[in-house]
Amino acid sequence: MSDMSSDLSAKRLKVVKRLALLSIHHLLRYPWLTGGMILVIILGQLAITLVPFFLQRLVDAFEQAPPTAYGLVAFVFIYVLPIAGARLACWLLWRVSGFMASELQPKVMRDLTEHAFTAILNQSYRFFSDNFGGALVRRASALSTSFRSLVSAFWWDILPVTVAVLSSTVLLGLRSPLFALVVVLWIVGSVLCQLWVSRFKLPYNAEASS
C-alpha cells in the first residue's frame, strides 16, 4: 500500500510540474501583461513594506526634536506625508494588479482550454469509445481551473510574501546586520522544515484521498 501511495504522490508531483510549465508557457504569450503584473505586485508590496521604515523615522524625529507650531507643516511634509503616500501607492497598485489579473487570467484560461480540447481531438477513436464525452469535457475544463488556483496562489500569496520577506530583511540589515542574519537563517530553516514535512506527508495524503 505504501508503494502505491508513493507512486500516486510521484504522479501528482509530475502532474503539478507539467501544469506549472504549461502555465508558464501560456503566460509568456502575453509578456507585457505578465511582466507588468509581476512588477505592479512587487511595487505594491514594497510600498507597504516601507511604511514601518517611515514610522521609525517619525518616532526618531519626535524623540530628537518635537515639532513646534511654526515647523509643524514642514514636519508633516517630511515625515507624515511619505507614510500616506506609501499607503496610497499600495492601494492604487493593488487595484491595478486586480484589473490586470482580470484581463490576463481569462485569456490564459481560454488558451489552456483550447490546448486541452486540441489534445483530446488528436486522440484515436478508441480513446473516445473508452471515455464518456462529459468526462472529457470536465477534464479539459479542469486544466483551466487548476491554472486559476495555481496562478492565484502565486500572484496573491507566494510573490507578496517573498517580496515582503526580502525587503524587510534588507531594511533590517541596514539597522542591525547581525539580527538580519539570524532572521535569514531562521527563514531558511523554517522553509526547509516545511518542505521536508510536506514531502513526508504527501504519500499519506495521497493514500487517504485515494
GROMACS .gro file of C-alpha atoms in nm:
model
  210
    1MET     CA    1   0.000   0.000   0.000
    2SER     CA    2   0.287   0.235   0.078
    3ASP     CA    3   0.440   0.169  -0.265
    4MET     CA    4   0.109   0.251  -0.431
    5SER     CA    5   0.073   0.573  -0.233
    6SER     CA    6   0.430   0.678  -0.314
    7ASP     CA    7   0.368   0.609  -0.683
    8LEU     CA    8   0.047   0.812  -0.666
    9SER     CA    9   0.221   1.103  -0.495
   10ALA     CA   10   0.501   1.093  -0.753
   11LYS     CA   11   0.244   1.103  -1.032
   12ARG     CA   12   0.071   1.401  -0.870
   13LEU     CA   13   0.400   1.586  -0.837
   14LYS     CA   14   0.468   1.517  -1.204
   15VAL     CA   15   0.124   1.649  -1.298
   16VAL     CA   16   0.178   1.966  -1.092
   17LYS     CA   17   0.517   2.026  -1.256
   18ARG     CA   18   0.371   1.976  -1.604
   19LEU     CA   19   0.085   2.211  -1.521
   20ALA     CA   20   0.329   2.474  -1.394
   21LEU     CA   21   0.542   2.451  -1.709
   22LEU     CA   22   0.235   2.466  -1.932
   23SER     CA   23   0.102   2.767  -1.740
   24ILE     CA   24   0.434   2.950  -1.773
   25HIS     CA   25   0.440   2.874  -2.147
   26HIS     CA   26   0.096   3.025  -2.198
   27LEU     CA   27   0.166   3.320  -1.966
   28LEU     CA   28   0.470   3.407  -2.176
   29ARG     CA   29   0.240   3.452  -2.475
   30TYR     CA   30   0.137   3.777  -2.303
   31PRO     CA   31   0.477   3.911  -2.189
   32TRP     CA   32   0.367   4.270  -2.128
   33LEU     CA   33   0.069   4.174  -1.914
   34THR     CA   34   0.262   3.908  -1.723
   35GLY     CA   35   0.567   4.126  -1.664
   36GLY     CA   36   0.352   4.425  -1.575
   37MET     CA   37   0.152   4.214  -1.330
   38ILE     CA   38   0.465   4.094  -1.153
   39LEU     CA   39   0.615   4.445  -1.145
   40VAL     CA   40   0.297   4.605  -1.007
   41ILE     CA   41   0.265   4.344  -0.731
   42ILE     CA   42   0.631   4.386  -0.635
   43LEU     CA   43   0.600   4.766  -0.623
   44GLY     CA   44   0.279   4.745  -0.420
   45GLN     CA   45   0.437   4.515  -0.166
   46LEU     CA   46   0.748   4.731  -0.146
   47ALA     CA   47   0.532   5.036  -0.082
   48ILE     CA   48   0.356   4.877   0.214
   49THR     CA   49   0.686   4.739   0.345
   50LEU     CA   50   0.833   5.089   0.358
   51VAL     CA   51   0.560   5.213   0.594
   52PRO     CA   52   0.729   5.081   0.914
   53PHE     CA   53   1.055   5.243   0.797
   54PHE     CA   54   0.880   5.579   0.763
   55LEU     CA   55   0.711   5.529   1.101
   56GLN     CA   56   1.051   5.467   1.259
   57ARG     CA   57   1.175   5.794   1.109
   58LEU     CA   58   0.871   5.969   1.255
   59VAL     CA   59   0.933   5.828   1.603
   60ASP     CA   60   1.303   5.915   1.588
   61ALA     CA   61   1.220   6.272   1.482
   62PHE     CA   62   0.977   6.309   1.775
   63GLU     CA   63   1.239   6.183   2.019
   64GLN     CA   64   1.510   6.415   1.889
   65ALA     CA   65   1.309   6.737   1.849
   66PRO     CA   66   0.929   6.757   1.877
   67PRO     CA   67   0.781   6.987   1.612
   68THR     CA   68   0.695   7.341   1.706
   69ALA     CA   69   0.390   7.530   1.588
   70TYR     CA   70   0.592   7.701   1.315
   71GLY     CA   71   0.764   7.386   1.193
   72LEU     CA   72   0.456   7.161   1.202
   73VAL     CA   73   0.382   7.194   0.829
   74ALA     CA   74   0.737   7.106   0.732
   75PHE     CA   75   0.731   6.817   0.980
   76VAL     CA   76   0.414   6.680   0.821
   77PHE     CA   77   0.558   6.705   0.469
   78ILE     CA   78   0.887   6.541   0.567
   79TYR     CA   79   0.767   6.258   0.792
   80VAL     CA   80   0.389   6.210   0.773
   81LEU     CA   81   0.328   6.262   0.401
   82PRO     CA   82   0.556   5.970   0.292
   83ILE     CA   83   0.351   5.733   0.509
   84ALA     CA   84   0.025   5.846   0.349
   85GLY     CA   85   0.189   5.835   0.006
   86ALA     CA   86   0.311   5.478   0.058
   87ARG     CA   87  -0.036   5.368   0.170
   88LEU     CA   88  -0.199   5.536  -0.128
   89ALA     CA   89   0.056   5.391  -0.371
   90CYS     CA   90  -0.001   5.044  -0.230
   91TRP     CA   91  -0.378   5.078  -0.265
   92LEU     CA   92  -0.353   5.204  -0.624
   93LEU     CA   93  -0.104   4.935  -0.727
   94TRP     CA   94  -0.318   4.656  -0.580
   95ARG     CA   95  -0.621   4.790  -0.768
   96VAL     CA   96  -0.416   4.799  -1.089
   97SER     CA   97  -0.294   4.444  -1.031
   98GLY     CA   98  -0.654   4.330  -0.983
   99PHE     CA   99  -0.756   4.482  -1.315
  100MET     CA  100  -0.454   4.328  -1.488
  101ALA     CA  101  -0.533   3.987  -1.339
  102SER     CA  102  -0.892   4.008  -1.462
  103GLU     CA  103  -0.752   4.079  -1.809
  104LEU     CA  104  -0.473   3.820  -1.812
  105GLN     CA  105  -0.624   3.515  -1.642
  106PRO     CA  106  -0.929   3.473  -1.871
  107LYS     CA  107  -0.704   3.489  -2.177
  108VAL     CA  108  -0.469   3.222  -2.046
  109MET     CA  109  -0.759   3.006  -1.927
  110ARG     CA  110  -0.912   3.028  -2.275
  111ASP     CA  111  -0.580   2.926  -2.431
  112LEU     CA  112  -0.543   2.634  -2.191
  113THR     CA  113  -0.896   2.514  -2.265
  114GLU     CA  114  -0.826   2.528  -2.638
  115HIS     CA  115  -0.499   2.342  -2.582
  116ALA     CA  116  -0.678   2.070  -2.386
  117PHE     CA  117  -0.953   2.024  -2.645
  118THR     CA  118  -0.695   2.017  -2.925
  119ALA     CA  119  -0.508   1.742  -2.743
  120ILE     CA  120  -0.832   1.548  -2.696
  121LEU     CA  121  -0.933   1.581  -3.061
  122ASN     CA  122  -0.595   1.440  -3.170
  123GLN     CA  123  -0.664   1.113  -2.988
  124SER     CA  124  -0.767   0.791  -3.159
  125TYR     CA  125  -1.121   0.659  -3.198
  126ARG     CA  126  -1.056   0.401  -2.927
  127PHE     CA  127  -0.986   0.681  -2.678
  128PHE     CA  128  -1.332   0.829  -2.741
  129SER     CA  129  -1.504   0.492  -2.724
  130ASP     CA  130  -1.344   0.416  -2.387
  131ASN     CA  131  -1.432   0.753  -2.227
  132PHE     CA  132  -1.756   0.939  -2.177
  133GLY     CA  133  -1.793   1.274  -2.353
  134GLY     CA  134  -1.892   1.453  -2.034
  135ALA     CA  135  -1.582   1.323  -1.853
  136LEU     CA  136  -1.360   1.454  -2.132
  137VAL     CA  137  -1.519   1.798  -2.110
  138ARG     CA  138  -1.465   1.802  -1.734
  139ARG     CA  139  -1.100   1.708  -1.781
  140ALA     CA  140  -1.047   1.987  -2.031
  141SER     CA  141  -1.218   2.236  -1.801
  142ALA     CA  142  -1.016   2.114  -1.502
  143LEU     CA  143  -0.697   2.234  -1.670
  144SER     CA  144  -0.805   2.597  -1.675
  145THR     CA  145  -0.950   2.570  -1.323
  146SER     CA  146  -0.621   2.429  -1.192
  147PHE     CA  147  -0.434   2.713  -1.361
  148ARG     CA  148  -0.656   2.968  -1.189
  149SER     CA  149  -0.585   2.817  -0.847
  150LEU     CA  150  -0.214   2.786  -0.915
  151VAL     CA  151  -0.161   3.136  -1.052
  152SER     CA  152  -0.380   3.295  -0.784
  153ALA     CA  153  -0.164   3.135  -0.516
  154PHE     CA  154   0.145   3.276  -0.690
  155TRP     CA  155   0.006   3.628  -0.751
  156TRP     CA  156  -0.152   3.689  -0.413
  157ASP     CA  157   0.041   3.464  -0.170
  158ILE     CA  158   0.385   3.348  -0.282
  159LEU     CA  159   0.508   3.661  -0.462
  160PRO     CA  160   0.394   3.918  -0.200
  161VAL     CA  161   0.533   3.712   0.089
  162THR     CA  162   0.866   3.667  -0.090
  163VAL     CA  163   0.897   4.038  -0.163
  164ALA     CA  164   0.794   4.130   0.193
  165VAL     CA  165   1.048   3.894   0.348
  166LEU     CA  166   1.334   4.006   0.122
  167SER     CA  167   1.262   4.378   0.156
  168SER     CA  168   1.212   4.354   0.533
  169THR     CA  169   1.538   4.164   0.568
  170VAL     CA  170   1.723   4.429   0.368
  171LEU     CA  171   1.577   4.714   0.577
  172LEU     CA  172   1.657   4.521   0.893
  173GLY     CA  173   2.012   4.462   0.773
  174LEU     CA  174   2.063   4.835   0.735
  175ARG     CA  175   1.999   4.879   1.108
  176SER     CA  176   2.136   4.552   1.251
  177PRO     CA  177   2.324   4.316   1.014
  178LEU     CA  178   2.368   4.051   1.282
  179PHE     CA  179   1.997   4.038   1.362
  180ALA     CA  180   1.918   4.027   0.988
  181LEU     CA  181   2.150   3.726   0.953
  182VAL     CA  182   1.969   3.549   1.236
  183VAL     CA  183   1.634   3.618   1.068
  184VAL     CA  184   1.763   3.486   0.733
  185LEU     CA  185   1.887   3.165   0.894
  186TRP     CA  186   1.555   3.121   1.074
  187ILE     CA  187   1.360   3.174   0.749
  188VAL     CA  188   1.576   2.927   0.556
  189GLY     CA  189   1.544   2.668   0.834
  190SER     CA  190   1.166   2.713   0.853
  191VAL     CA  191   1.125   2.677   0.476
  192LEU     CA  192   1.341   2.362   0.466
  193CYS     CA  193   1.145   2.210   0.754
  194GLN     CA  194   0.814   2.287   0.584
  195LEU     CA  195   0.935   2.130   0.259
  196TRP     CA  196   1.052   1.819   0.441
  197VAL     CA  197   0.723   1.784   0.630
  198SER     CA  198   0.523   1.836   0.310
  199ARG     CA  199   0.717   1.570   0.121
  200PHE     CA  200   0.693   1.335   0.420
  201LYS     CA  201   0.314   1.377   0.443
  202LEU     CA  202   0.249   1.366   0.068
  203PRO     CA  203   0.231   0.982   0.033
  204TYR     CA  204  -0.004   0.956   0.332
  205ASN     CA  205  -0.229   1.233   0.195
  206ALA     CA  206  -0.235   1.062  -0.144
  207GLU     CA  207  -0.326   0.732   0.019
  208ALA     CA  208  -0.602   0.894   0.225
  209SER     CA  209  -0.752   1.073  -0.073
  210SER     CA  210  -0.747   0.760  -0.288
   0.00000   0.00000   0.00000
